[in-house]
mmCIF file of C-alpha atoms and ligand atoms in Angstrom:
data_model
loop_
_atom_site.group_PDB
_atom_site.id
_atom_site.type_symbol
_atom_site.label_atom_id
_atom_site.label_comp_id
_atom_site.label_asym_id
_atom_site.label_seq_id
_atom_site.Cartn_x
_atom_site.Cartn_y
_atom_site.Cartn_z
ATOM 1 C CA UNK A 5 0.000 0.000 0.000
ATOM 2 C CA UNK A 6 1.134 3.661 -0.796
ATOM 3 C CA UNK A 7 1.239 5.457 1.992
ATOM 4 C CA UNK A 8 -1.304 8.550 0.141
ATOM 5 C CA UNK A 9 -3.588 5.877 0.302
ATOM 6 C CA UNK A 10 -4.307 7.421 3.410
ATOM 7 C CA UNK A 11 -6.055 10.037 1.701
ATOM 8 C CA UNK A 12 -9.186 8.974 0.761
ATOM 9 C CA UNK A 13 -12.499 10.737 0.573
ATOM 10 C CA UNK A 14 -15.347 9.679 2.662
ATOM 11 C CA UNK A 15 -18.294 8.958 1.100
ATOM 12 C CA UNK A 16 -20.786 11.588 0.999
ATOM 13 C CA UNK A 17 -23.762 9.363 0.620
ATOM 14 C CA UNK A 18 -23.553 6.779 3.419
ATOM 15 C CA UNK A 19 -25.651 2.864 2.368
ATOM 16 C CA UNK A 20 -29.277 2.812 3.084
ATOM 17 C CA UNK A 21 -29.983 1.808 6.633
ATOM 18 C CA UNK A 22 -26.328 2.731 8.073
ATOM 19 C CA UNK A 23 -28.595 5.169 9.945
ATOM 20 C CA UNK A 24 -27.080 9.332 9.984
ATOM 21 C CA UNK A 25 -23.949 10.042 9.695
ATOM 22 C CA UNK A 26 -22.018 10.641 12.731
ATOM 23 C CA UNK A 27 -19.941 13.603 13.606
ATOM 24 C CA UNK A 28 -16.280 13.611 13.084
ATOM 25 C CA UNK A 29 -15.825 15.018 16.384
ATOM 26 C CA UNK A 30 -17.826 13.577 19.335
ATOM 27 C CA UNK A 31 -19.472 10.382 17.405
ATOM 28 C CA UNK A 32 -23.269 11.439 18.002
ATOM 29 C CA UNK A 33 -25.418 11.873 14.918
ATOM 30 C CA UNK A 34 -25.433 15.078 12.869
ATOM 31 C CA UNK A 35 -28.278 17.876 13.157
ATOM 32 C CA UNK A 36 -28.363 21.107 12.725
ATOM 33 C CA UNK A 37 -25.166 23.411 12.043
ATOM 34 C CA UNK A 38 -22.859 21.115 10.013
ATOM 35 C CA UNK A 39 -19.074 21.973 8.697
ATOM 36 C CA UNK A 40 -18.220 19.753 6.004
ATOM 37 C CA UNK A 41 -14.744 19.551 4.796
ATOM 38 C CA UNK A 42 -13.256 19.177 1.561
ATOM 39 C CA UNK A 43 -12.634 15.091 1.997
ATOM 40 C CA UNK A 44 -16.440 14.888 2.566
ATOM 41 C CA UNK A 45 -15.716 14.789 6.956
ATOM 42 C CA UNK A 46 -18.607 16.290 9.210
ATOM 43 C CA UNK A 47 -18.808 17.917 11.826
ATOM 44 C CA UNK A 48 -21.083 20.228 14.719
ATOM 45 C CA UNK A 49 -20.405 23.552 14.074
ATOM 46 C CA UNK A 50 -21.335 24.191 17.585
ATOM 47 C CA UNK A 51 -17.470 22.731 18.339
ATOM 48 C CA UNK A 52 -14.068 24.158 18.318
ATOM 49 C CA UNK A 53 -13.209 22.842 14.887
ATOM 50 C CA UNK A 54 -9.500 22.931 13.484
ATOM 51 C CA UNK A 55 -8.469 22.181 10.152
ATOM 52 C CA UNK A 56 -4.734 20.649 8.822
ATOM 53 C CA UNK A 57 -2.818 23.711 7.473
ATOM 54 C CA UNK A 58 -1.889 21.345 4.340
ATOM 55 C CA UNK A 59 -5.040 18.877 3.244
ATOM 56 C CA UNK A 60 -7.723 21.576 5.483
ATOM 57 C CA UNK A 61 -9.251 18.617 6.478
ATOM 58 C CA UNK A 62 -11.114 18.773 9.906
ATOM 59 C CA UNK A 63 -8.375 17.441 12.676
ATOM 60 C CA UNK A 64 -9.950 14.318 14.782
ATOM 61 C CA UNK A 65 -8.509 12.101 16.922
ATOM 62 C CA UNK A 66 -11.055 9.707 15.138
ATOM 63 C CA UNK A 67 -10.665 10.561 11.173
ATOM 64 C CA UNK A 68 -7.482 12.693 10.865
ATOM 65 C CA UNK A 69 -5.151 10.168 12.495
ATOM 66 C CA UNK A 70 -4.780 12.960 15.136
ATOM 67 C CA UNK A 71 -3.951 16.468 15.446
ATOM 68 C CA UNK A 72 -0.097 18.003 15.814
ATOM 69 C CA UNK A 73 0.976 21.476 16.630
ATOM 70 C CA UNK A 74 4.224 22.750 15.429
ATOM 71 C CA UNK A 75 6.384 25.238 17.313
ATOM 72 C CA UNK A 76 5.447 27.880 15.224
ATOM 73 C CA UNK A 77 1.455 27.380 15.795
ATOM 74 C CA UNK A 78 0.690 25.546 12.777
ATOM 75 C CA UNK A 79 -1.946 22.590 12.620
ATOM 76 C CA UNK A 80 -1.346 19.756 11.487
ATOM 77 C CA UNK A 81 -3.130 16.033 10.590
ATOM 78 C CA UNK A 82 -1.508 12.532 11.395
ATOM 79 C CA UNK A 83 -1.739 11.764 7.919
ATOM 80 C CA UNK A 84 0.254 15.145 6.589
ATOM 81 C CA UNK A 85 2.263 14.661 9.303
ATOM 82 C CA UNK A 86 3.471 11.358 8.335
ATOM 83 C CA UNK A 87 4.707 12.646 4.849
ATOM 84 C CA UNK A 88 6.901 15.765 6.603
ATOM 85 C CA UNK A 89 9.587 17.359 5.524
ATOM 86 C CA UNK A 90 11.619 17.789 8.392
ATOM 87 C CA UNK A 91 15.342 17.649 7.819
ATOM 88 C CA UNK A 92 17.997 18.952 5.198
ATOM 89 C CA UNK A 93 18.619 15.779 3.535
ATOM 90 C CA UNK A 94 15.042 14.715 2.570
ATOM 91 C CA UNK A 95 15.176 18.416 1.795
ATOM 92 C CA UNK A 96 17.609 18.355 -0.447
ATOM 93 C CA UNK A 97 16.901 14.835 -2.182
ATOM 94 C CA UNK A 98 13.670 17.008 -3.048
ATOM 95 C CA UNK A 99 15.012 19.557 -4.417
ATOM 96 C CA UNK A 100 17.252 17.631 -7.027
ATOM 97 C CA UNK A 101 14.351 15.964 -7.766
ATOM 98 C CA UNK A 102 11.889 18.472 -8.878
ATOM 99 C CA UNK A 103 15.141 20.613 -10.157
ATOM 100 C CA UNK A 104 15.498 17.625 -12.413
ATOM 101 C CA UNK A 105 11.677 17.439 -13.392
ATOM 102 C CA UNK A 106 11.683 21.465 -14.100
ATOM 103 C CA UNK A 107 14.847 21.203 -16.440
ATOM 104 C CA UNK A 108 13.216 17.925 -18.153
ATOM 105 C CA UNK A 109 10.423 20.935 -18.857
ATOM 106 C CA UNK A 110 12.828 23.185 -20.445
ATOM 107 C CA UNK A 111 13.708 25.784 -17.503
ATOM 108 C CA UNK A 112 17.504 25.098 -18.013
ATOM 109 C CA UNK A 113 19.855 27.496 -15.808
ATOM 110 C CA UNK A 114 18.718 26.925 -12.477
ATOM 111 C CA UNK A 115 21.980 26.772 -10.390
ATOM 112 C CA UNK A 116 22.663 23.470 -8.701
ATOM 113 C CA UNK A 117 23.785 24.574 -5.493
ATOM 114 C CA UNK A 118 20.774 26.663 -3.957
ATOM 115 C CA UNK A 119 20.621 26.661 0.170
ATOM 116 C CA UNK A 120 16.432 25.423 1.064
ATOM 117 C CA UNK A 121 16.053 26.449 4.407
ATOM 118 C CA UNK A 122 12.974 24.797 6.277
ATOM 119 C CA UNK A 123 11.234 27.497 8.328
ATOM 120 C CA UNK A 124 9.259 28.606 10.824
ATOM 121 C CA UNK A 125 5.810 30.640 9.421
ATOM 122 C CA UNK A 126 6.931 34.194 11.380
ATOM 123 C CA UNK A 127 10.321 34.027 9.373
ATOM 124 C CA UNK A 128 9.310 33.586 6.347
ATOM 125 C CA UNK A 129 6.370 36.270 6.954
ATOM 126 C CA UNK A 130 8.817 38.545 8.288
ATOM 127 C CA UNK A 131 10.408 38.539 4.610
ATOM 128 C CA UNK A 132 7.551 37.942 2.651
ATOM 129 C CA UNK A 133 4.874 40.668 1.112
ATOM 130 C CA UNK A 134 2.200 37.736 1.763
ATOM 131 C CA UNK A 135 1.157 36.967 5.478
ATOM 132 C CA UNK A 136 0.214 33.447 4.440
ATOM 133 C CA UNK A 137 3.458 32.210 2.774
ATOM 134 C CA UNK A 138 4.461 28.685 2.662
ATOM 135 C CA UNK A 139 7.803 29.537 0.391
ATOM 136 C CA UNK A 140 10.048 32.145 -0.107
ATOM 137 C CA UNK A 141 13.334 32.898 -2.613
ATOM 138 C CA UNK A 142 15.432 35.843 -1.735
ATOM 139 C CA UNK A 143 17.460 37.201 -4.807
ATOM 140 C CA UNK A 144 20.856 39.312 -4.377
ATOM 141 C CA UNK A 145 22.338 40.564 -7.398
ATOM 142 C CA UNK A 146 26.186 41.291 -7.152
ATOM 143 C CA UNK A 147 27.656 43.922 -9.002
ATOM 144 C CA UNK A 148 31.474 44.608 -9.610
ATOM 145 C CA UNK A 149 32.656 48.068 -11.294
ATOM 146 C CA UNK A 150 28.436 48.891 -11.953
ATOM 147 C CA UNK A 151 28.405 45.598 -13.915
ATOM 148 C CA UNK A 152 26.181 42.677 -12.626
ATOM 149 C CA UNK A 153 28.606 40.235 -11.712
ATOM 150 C CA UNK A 154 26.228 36.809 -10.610
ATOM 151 C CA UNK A 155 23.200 36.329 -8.247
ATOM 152 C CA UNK A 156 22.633 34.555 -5.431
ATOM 153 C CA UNK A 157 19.233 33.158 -3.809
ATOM 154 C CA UNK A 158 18.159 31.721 -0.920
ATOM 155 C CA UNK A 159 15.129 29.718 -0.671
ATOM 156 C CA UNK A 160 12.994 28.977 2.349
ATOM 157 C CA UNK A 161 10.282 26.418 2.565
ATOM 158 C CA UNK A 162 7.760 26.045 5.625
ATOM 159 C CA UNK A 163 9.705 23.048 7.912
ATOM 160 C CA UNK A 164 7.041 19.898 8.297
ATOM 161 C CA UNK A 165 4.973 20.188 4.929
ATOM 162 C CA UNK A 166 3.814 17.333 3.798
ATOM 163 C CA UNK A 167 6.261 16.183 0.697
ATOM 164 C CA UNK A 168 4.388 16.195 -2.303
ATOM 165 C CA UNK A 169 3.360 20.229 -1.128
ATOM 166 C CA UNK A 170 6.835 20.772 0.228
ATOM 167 C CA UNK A 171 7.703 19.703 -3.925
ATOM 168 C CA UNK A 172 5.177 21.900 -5.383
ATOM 169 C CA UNK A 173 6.150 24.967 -2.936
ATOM 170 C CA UNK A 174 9.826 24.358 -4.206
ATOM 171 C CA UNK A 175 9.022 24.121 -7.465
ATOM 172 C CA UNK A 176 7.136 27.407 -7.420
ATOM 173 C CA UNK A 177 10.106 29.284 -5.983
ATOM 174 C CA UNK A 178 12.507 27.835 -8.535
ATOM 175 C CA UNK A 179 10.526 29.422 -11.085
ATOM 176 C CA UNK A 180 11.196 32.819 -9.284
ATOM 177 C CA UNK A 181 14.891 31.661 -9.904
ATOM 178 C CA UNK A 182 14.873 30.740 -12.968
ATOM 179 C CA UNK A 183 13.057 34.412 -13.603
ATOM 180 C CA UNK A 184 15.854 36.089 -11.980
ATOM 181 C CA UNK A 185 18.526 34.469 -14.297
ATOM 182 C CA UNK A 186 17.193 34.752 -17.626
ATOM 183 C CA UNK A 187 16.173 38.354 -16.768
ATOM 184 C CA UNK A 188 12.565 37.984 -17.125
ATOM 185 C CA UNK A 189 10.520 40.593 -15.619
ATOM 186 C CA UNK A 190 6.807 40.000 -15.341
ATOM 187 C CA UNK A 191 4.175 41.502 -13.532
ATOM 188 C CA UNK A 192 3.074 39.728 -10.549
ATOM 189 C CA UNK A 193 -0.382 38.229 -11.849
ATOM 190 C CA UNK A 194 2.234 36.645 -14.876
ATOM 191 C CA UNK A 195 5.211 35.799 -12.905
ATOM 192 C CA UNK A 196 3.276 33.961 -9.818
ATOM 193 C CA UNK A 197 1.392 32.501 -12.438
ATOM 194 C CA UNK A 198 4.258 31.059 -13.997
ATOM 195 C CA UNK A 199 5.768 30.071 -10.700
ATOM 196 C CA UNK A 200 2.456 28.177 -10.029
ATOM 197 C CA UNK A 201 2.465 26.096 -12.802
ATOM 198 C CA UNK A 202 5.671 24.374 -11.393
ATOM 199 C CA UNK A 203 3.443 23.735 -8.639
ATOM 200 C CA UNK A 204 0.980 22.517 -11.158
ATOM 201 C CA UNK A 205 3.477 20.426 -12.570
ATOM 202 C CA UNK A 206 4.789 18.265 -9.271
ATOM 203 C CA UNK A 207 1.554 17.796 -8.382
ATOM 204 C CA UNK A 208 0.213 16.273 -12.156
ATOM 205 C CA UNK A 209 2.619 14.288 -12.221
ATOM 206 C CA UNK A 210 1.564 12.362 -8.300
ATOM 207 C CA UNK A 211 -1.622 10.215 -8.548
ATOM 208 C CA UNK A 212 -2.779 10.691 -5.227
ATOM 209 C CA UNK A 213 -5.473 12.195 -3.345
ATOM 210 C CA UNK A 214 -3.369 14.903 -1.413
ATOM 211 C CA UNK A 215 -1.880 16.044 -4.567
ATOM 212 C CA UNK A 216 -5.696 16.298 -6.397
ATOM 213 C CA UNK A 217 -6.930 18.117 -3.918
ATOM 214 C CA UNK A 218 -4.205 20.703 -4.280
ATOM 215 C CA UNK A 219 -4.886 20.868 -8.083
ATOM 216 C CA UNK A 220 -8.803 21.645 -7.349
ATOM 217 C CA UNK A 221 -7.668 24.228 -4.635
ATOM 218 C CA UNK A 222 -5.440 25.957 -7.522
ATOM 219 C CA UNK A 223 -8.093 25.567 -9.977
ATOM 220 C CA UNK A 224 -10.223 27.179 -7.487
ATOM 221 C CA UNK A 225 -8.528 29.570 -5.901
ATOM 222 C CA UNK A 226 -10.163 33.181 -5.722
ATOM 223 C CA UNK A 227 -6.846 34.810 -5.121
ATOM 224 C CA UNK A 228 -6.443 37.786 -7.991
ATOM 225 C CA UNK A 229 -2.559 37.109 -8.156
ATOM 226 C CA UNK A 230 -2.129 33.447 -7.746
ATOM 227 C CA UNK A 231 -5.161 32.091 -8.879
ATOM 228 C CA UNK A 232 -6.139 34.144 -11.799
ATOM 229 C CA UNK A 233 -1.984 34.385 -12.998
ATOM 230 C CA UNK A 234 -2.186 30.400 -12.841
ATOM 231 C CA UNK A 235 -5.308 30.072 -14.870
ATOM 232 C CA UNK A 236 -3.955 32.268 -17.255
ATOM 233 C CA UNK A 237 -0.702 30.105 -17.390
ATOM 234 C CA UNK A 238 -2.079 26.912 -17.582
ATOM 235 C CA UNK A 239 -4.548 27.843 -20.511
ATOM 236 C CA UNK A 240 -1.591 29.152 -22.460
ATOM 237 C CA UNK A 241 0.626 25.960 -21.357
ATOM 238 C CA UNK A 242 -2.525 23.963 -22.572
ATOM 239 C CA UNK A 243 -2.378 25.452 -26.010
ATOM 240 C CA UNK A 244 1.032 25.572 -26.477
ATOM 241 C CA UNK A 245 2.609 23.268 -24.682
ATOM 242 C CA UNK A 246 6.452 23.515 -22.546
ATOM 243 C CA UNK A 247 9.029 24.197 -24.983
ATOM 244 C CA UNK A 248 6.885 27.132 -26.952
ATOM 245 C CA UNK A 249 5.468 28.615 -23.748
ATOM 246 C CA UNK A 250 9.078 28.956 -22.399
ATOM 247 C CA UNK A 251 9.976 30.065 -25.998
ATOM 248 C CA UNK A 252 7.141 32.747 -25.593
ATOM 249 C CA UNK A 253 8.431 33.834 -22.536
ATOM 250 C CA UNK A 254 11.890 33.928 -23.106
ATOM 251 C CA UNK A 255 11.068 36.119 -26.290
ATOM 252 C CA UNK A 256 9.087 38.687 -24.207
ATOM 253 C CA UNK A 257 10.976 38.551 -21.304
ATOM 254 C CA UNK A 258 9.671 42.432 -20.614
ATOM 255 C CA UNK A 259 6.063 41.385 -20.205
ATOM 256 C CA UNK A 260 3.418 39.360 -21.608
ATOM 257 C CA UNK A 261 1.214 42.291 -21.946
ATOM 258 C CA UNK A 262 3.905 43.318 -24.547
ATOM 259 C CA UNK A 263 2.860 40.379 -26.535
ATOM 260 C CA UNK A 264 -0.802 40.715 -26.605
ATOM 261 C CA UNK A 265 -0.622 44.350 -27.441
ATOM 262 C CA UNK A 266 1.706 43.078 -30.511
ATOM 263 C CA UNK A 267 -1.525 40.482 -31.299
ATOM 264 C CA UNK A 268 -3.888 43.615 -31.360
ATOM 265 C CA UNK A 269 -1.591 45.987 -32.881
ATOM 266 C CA UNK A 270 1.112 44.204 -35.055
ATOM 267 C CA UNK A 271 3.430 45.747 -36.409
ATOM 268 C CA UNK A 272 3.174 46.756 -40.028
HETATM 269 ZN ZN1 LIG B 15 -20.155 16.607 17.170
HETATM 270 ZN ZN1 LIG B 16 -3.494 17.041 6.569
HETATM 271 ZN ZN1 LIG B 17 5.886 33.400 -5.789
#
């Protein structure tokens, strides 16, 4: 057995004469305010209901293989935290791995040798523009005589992420590398929407339940930046496909916009 097996959606619609469905939480049938969860879990709303920062669903000792708290305050499920990234060298086997899968893509010129730190949330907050952030890369260019001379970046990851997420997350910020060295300068609706679609990729190319239920949250998600820039990507990664969208972007480098505009107004 895989061990994502774990992840399984309950049935919504329980056999005929299996009497209601009992709450997640304290075992007694279901009435009145309910909380349903995204694996199809129920619950009172009348309780104190927690969800796993990773797979959201609602923490039980019954259903969720328990319920962890990290140093840093975040929630977490037994079945997320039995997939945790928690030290350097799973780290780092990670990151060859999905630095591998990106180049196999075409995003060639990622440097080999980037430090992943695992963090706590306030650190990478402290850094970050968004107060929710599971991943952040930090870019210093070096100059010598007003020349730019190399960059460096440093990459930090939320510590205890589940791995398939902890892949996606890294994925996403090697993107931002790979941005940085070829010079591409998006906007941020096209440039997190690029990074998201290495997100996209990791978790396509994992069959399990975790990693669908990131996909719908992606394909769902109301967020102007991130979820509109990676709906935008992944339609024009649909039609085009990896080696011309990375042509495409490598060609307008100063902007997508730059290329519509060219579409409405071409050049005569
Ligand atoms: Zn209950
Ligand atoms: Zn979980
Ligand atoms: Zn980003």
């Amino acid at each position: 057995m895989r061990i994502l097996d774990f992840f399984k959606r309950n049935p919504s619609n329980r056999e005929a004469g299996s009497g209601p469905e009992p709450c997640c939480l304290c075992d007694h049938p279901l009435s009145g305010g309910i909380v349903l969860d995204s694996w199809g879990q129920r619950a009172h709303s009348g309780h104190t209901i927690r969800f796993c920062g990773s797979c959201d669903r609602i923490l039980s000792k019954k259903t969720s293989a328990g319920a962890y708290r990290y140093s840093d305050g975040r929630y977490v499920c037994g079945f997320c935290k039995k997939l945790a990234v928690t030290d350097g060298v799973t780290a780092n086997r990670s990151r060859r791995r999905v630095q591998e899968l990106l180049e196999g893509k075409g995003f060639s010129g990622i440097p080999k040798n980037i430090e992943v730190a695992l963090s706590h949330a306030q650190s990478l907050s402290a850094h970050s523009r968004q107060s929710n952030t599971a991943g952040l890369t930090l870019s210093h260019y070096h100059f010598n005589d007003y020349k730019r001379v190399g960059i460096s970046h440093q990459i930090g990851i939320l510590f205890g992420l589940p791995k398939v997420e902890f892949e996606a997350v890294l994925a996403h910020e090697l993107l931002h590398v790979w941005q940085h060295e070829n010079g591409v300068k998006f906007s941020p609706v096209y440039s997190e929407g690029l990074c998201e679609l290495g997100g996209y990729l990791v978790y396509s190319e994992d069959s399990s339940e975790l990693s669908r239920h990131f996909l719908d949250k992606m394909f769902k998600s109301k967020d102007p930046i991130y979820g509109n820039g990676f709906r935008i990507m992944q339609k024009k990664l649909e039609r085009s496909g990896w080696p011309a969208l990375i042509a495409e972007i490598l060609r307008n480098k100063q902007g997508l916009e730059v290329s519509v505009l060219r579409k409405i107004f071409p050049k005569k």
